[in-house]
C-alpha positions as YAML, in Angstrom:
chain: A
units: angstrom
residues:
- id: 1
  name: UNK
  ca: [8.55, -11.11, -14.00]
- id: 2
  name: UNK
  ca: [5.04, -12.23, -13.12]
- id: 3
  name: UNK
  ca: [3.51, -11.76, -9.70]
- id: 4
  name: UNK
  ca: [0.86, -14.44, -9.08]
- id: 5
  name: UNK
  ca: [-1.44, -15.30, -6.20]
- id: 6
  name: UNK
  ca: [-4.39, -17.60, -5.61]
- id: 7
  name: UNK
  ca: [-7.71, -17.20, -3.83]
- id: 8
  name: UNK
  ca: [-9.10, -20.71, -3.53]
- id: 9
  name: UNK
  ca: [-9.35, -22.13, -7.04]
- id: 10
  name: UNK
  ca: [-8.92, -18.72, -8.69]
- id: 11
  name: UNK
  ca: [-5.45, -17.54, -9.74]
- id: 12
  name: UNK
  ca: [-4.41, -14.19, -11.11]
- id: 13
  name: UNK
  ca: [-1.11, -12.81, -12.33]
- id: 14
  name: UNK
  ca: [0.35, -9.52, -13.46]
- id: 15
  name: UNK
  ca: [3.60, -8.51, -15.07]
- id: 16
  name: UNK
  ca: [6.02, -6.29, -13.19]
- id: 17
  name: UNK
  ca: [9.42, -4.96, -14.11]
- id: 18
  name: UNK
  ca: [10.24, -3.22, -10.84]
- id: 19
  name: UNK
  ca: [11.08, -4.27, -7.34]
- id: 20
  name: UNK
  ca: [14.19, -5.50, -5.62]
- id: 21
  name: UNK
  ca: [15.83, -8.67, -4.40]
- id: 22
  name: UNK
  ca: [18.64, -8.95, -1.91]
- id: 23
  name: UNK
  ca: [19.66, -9.82, 1.60]
- id: 24
  name: UNK
  ca: [18.52, -7.96, 4.71]
- id: 25
  name: UNK
  ca: [19.81, -8.97, 8.14]
- id: 26
  name: UNK
  ca: [21.10, -12.27, 6.69]
- id: 27
  name: UNK
  ca: [17.67, -13.13, 5.22]
- id: 28
  name: UNK
  ca: [16.77, -13.31, 1.53]
- id: 29
  name: UNK
  ca: [14.19, -10.62, 0.74]
- id: 30
  name: UNK
  ca: [12.18, -9.44, -2.24]
- id: 31
  name: UNK
  ca: [10.11, -6.26, -2.53]
- id: 32
  name: UNK
  ca: [7.36, -5.74, -5.09]
- id: 33
  name: UNK
  ca: [4.84, -2.96, -5.48]
- id: 34
  name: UNK
  ca: [1.23, -3.54, -6.54]
- id: 35
  name: UNK
  ca: [-1.26, -0.72, -6.93]
- id: 36
  name: UNK
  ca: [-4.46, -1.35, -4.95]
- id: 37
  name: UNK
  ca: [-6.47, -0.87, -8.16]
- id: 38
  name: UNK
  ca: [-4.89, -3.95, -9.75]
- id: 39
  name: UNK
  ca: [-6.96, -7.13, -9.71]
- id: 40
  name: UNK
  ca: [-3.93, -9.11, -8.55]
- id: 41
  name: UNK
  ca: [-3.79, -6.93, -5.43]
- id: 42
  name: UNK
  ca: [-7.05, -8.51, -4.18]
- id: 43
  name: UNK
  ca: [-5.50, -11.95, -4.57]
- id: 44
  name: UNK
  ca: [-2.27, -11.06, -2.78]
- id: 45
  name: UNK
  ca: [-4.20, -9.56, 0.13]
- id: 46
  name: UNK
  ca: [-6.20, -12.79, 0.64]
- id: 47
  name: UNK
  ca: [-3.40, -15.27, -0.03]
- id: 48
  name: UNK
  ca: [-0.84, -16.51, 2.48]
- id: 49
  name: UNK
  ca: [1.88, -15.98, -0.11]
- id: 50
  name: UNK
  ca: [2.58, -15.12, -3.70]
- id: 51
  name: UNK
  ca: [4.83, -16.32, -6.48]
- id: 52
  name: UNK
  ca: [7.41, -14.40, -8.46]
- id: 53
  name: UNK
  ca: [8.22, -16.02, -11.80]
- id: 54
  name: UNK
  ca: [11.03, -15.00, -14.12]
- id: 55
  name: UNK
  ca: [11.05, -15.85, -17.82]
- id: 56
  name: UNK
  ca: [13.37, -15.82, -20.78]
- id: 57
  name: UNK
  ca: [12.97, -13.45, -23.72]
- id: 58
  name: UNK
  ca: [10.87, -16.15, -25.44]
- id: 59
  name: UNK
  ca: [7.95, -15.20, -23.16]
- id: 60
  name: UNK
  ca: [7.95, -11.47, -23.91]
- id: 61
  name: UNK
  ca: [4.55, -11.55, -25.69]
- id: 62
  name: UNK
  ca: [2.95, -13.48, -22.81]
- id: 63
  name: UNK
  ca: [4.37, -11.04, -20.26]
- id: 64
  name: UNK
  ca: [3.14, -8.06, -22.29]
- id: 65
  name: UNK
  ca: [-0.36, -9.53, -22.40]
- id: 66
  name: UNK
  ca: [-0.33, -10.13, -18.63]
- id: 67
  name: UNK
  ca: [0.50, -6.46, -18.09]
- id: 68
  name: UNK
  ca: [-1.98, -5.12, -20.63]
- id: 69
  name: UNK
  ca: [-5.25, -6.91, -19.82]
- id: 70
  name: UNK
  ca: [-7.08, -7.50, -16.56]
- id: 71
  name: UNK
  ca: [-7.99, -10.90, -15.18]
- id: 72
  name: UNK
  ca: [-11.36, -9.32, -14.33]
- id: 73
  name: UNK
  ca: [-12.16, -9.24, -18.04]
- id: 74
  name: UNK
  ca: [-10.67, -12.47, -19.39]
- id: 75
  name: UNK
  ca: [-8.64, -15.56, -18.54]
- id: 76
  name: UNK
  ca: [-5.34, -13.88, -19.29]
- id: 77
  name: UNK
  ca: [-3.26, -16.79, -18.03]
- id: 78
  name: UNK
  ca: [-4.82, -19.09, -20.65]
- id: 79
  name: UNK
  ca: [-4.75, -16.33, -23.27]
- id: 80
  name: UNK
  ca: [-1.00, -15.91, -22.63]
- id: 81
  name: UNK
  ca: [-0.46, -19.65, -23.10]
- id: 82
  name: UNK
  ca: [0.69, -20.12, -19.48]
- id: 83
  name: UNK
  ca: [-0.24, -22.86, -17.02]
- id: 84
  name: UNK
  ca: [-0.33, -22.26, -13.25]
- id: 85
  name: UNK
  ca: [1.45, -24.91, -11.20]
...
């Protein structure tokens, strides 16, 4: 899974393999955890919302890259061959 958020024209994403999805009080809910040190955390704090994206096994290398490098240091979305929508 990728957690993505935007701050104006800038977008950042990170891979995550933990969290939960379910129903709470008849509402669909999702819980994710992002360390404050992660660059994506800054984006999620400024954004009105975030996106959770789930991929098939074909994207394993892209997801690994998004969890290994920081968007502070490179354009990891482009490097992973992904396109924000």
